[in-house]
Amino acid sequence: MPSGGYREGSGRKRLSDNSLKRVLSITMSADEWERIDNLIAQGFFESKSEYFRKLHESQFASRDSFKVPQ
């Protein structure tokens, strides 16, 4: 039985062309990552990606309160 290689329908499914995302590398201290990991473990977020998406969305939820950092 062959193994490996291309198999129709296998692998991670693509989201959709409308929801293509970019990869971003974030450098933070071990303590900061641990705090995020704890929130994920407690069920507040499903992943680090979700944490950062929600953080980003919350910044733009109210344009009146959003301030660009100086």
Short mmCIF file of C-alpha atoms in Angstrom, two decimals:
data_model
loop_
_atom_site.label_atom_id
_atom_site.label_comp_id
_atom_site.label_asym_id
_atom_site.label_seq_id
_atom_site.Cartn_x
_atom_site.Cartn_y
_atom_site.Cartn_z
CA MET A 1 0.00 0.00 0.00
CA PRO A 2 1.57 3.34 -1.00
CA SER A 3 1.85 6.06 1.60
CA GLY A 4 2.41 9.79 1.40
CA GLY A 5 1.96 11.97 -1.62
CA TYR A 6 -1.11 13.69 -3.00
CA ARG A 7 -4.54 12.25 -2.19
CA GLU A 8 -7.74 13.92 -3.43
CA GLY A 9 -9.69 15.48 -0.54
CA SER A 10 -6.94 15.01 2.03
CA GLY A 11 -5.28 17.66 4.14
CA ARG A 12 -6.51 20.82 5.79
CA LYS A 13 -9.46 22.40 4.01
CA ARG A 14 -9.02 25.94 2.67
CA LEU A 15 -11.20 28.56 4.23
CA SER A 16 -12.36 30.48 1.17
CA ASP A 17 -10.77 32.96 -1.16
CA ASN A 18 -12.72 35.71 0.63
CA SER A 19 -11.21 34.84 4.00
CA LEU A 20 -7.52 34.51 3.14
CA LYS A 21 -5.41 35.49 6.10
CA ARG A 22 -1.82 36.60 6.54
CA VAL A 23 0.71 35.12 8.92
CA LEU A 24 2.23 37.42 11.53
CA SER A 25 5.03 36.72 13.98
CA ILE A 26 4.68 38.34 17.42
CA THR A 27 7.50 38.51 19.95
CA MET A 28 6.52 38.76 23.61
CA SER A 29 7.94 37.65 26.94
CA ALA A 30 7.31 34.15 28.25
CA ASP A 31 5.08 35.63 30.97
CA GLU A 32 2.88 37.35 28.38
CA TRP A 33 2.53 34.14 26.35
CA GLU A 34 1.70 32.22 29.54
CA ARG A 35 -1.11 34.65 30.36
CA ILE A 36 -2.58 34.16 26.88
CA ASP A 37 -2.15 30.37 27.12
CA ASN A 38 -4.00 30.41 30.46
CA LEU A 39 -6.93 32.30 28.90
CA ILE A 40 -7.07 29.69 26.14
CA ALA A 41 -6.89 26.82 28.67
CA GLN A 42 -9.77 28.39 30.62
CA GLY A 43 -11.87 28.40 27.45
CA PHE A 44 -12.02 32.15 26.85
CA PHE A 45 -10.43 31.67 23.41
CA GLU A 46 -9.91 28.68 21.14
CA SER A 47 -6.44 29.69 19.97
CA LYS A 48 -3.82 32.41 19.99
CA SER A 49 -5.12 33.49 16.59
CA GLU A 50 -8.61 33.95 17.99
CA TYR A 51 -7.21 35.91 20.95
CA PHE A 52 -5.43 38.38 18.68
CA ARG A 53 -8.39 38.66 16.27
CA LYS A 54 -10.73 39.48 19.18
CA LEU A 55 -8.21 41.96 20.59
CA HIS A 56 -7.98 43.66 17.20
CA GLU A 57 -11.77 43.72 16.76
CA SER A 58 -12.25 45.24 20.21
CA GLN A 59 -9.96 48.14 19.28
CA PHE A 60 -12.24 49.04 16.38
CA ALA A 61 -15.58 48.28 18.05
CA SER A 62 -15.97 51.93 18.97
CA ARG A 63 -14.13 54.31 16.68
CA ASP A 64 -14.77 57.14 19.15
CA SER A 65 -12.67 55.47 21.83
CA PHE A 66 -9.89 54.25 19.53
CA LYS A 67 -6.67 56.20 19.87
CA VAL A 68 -3.56 55.60 17.81
CA PRO A 69 -0.62 54.92 20.17
CA GLN A 70 1.95 57.72 20.14
#
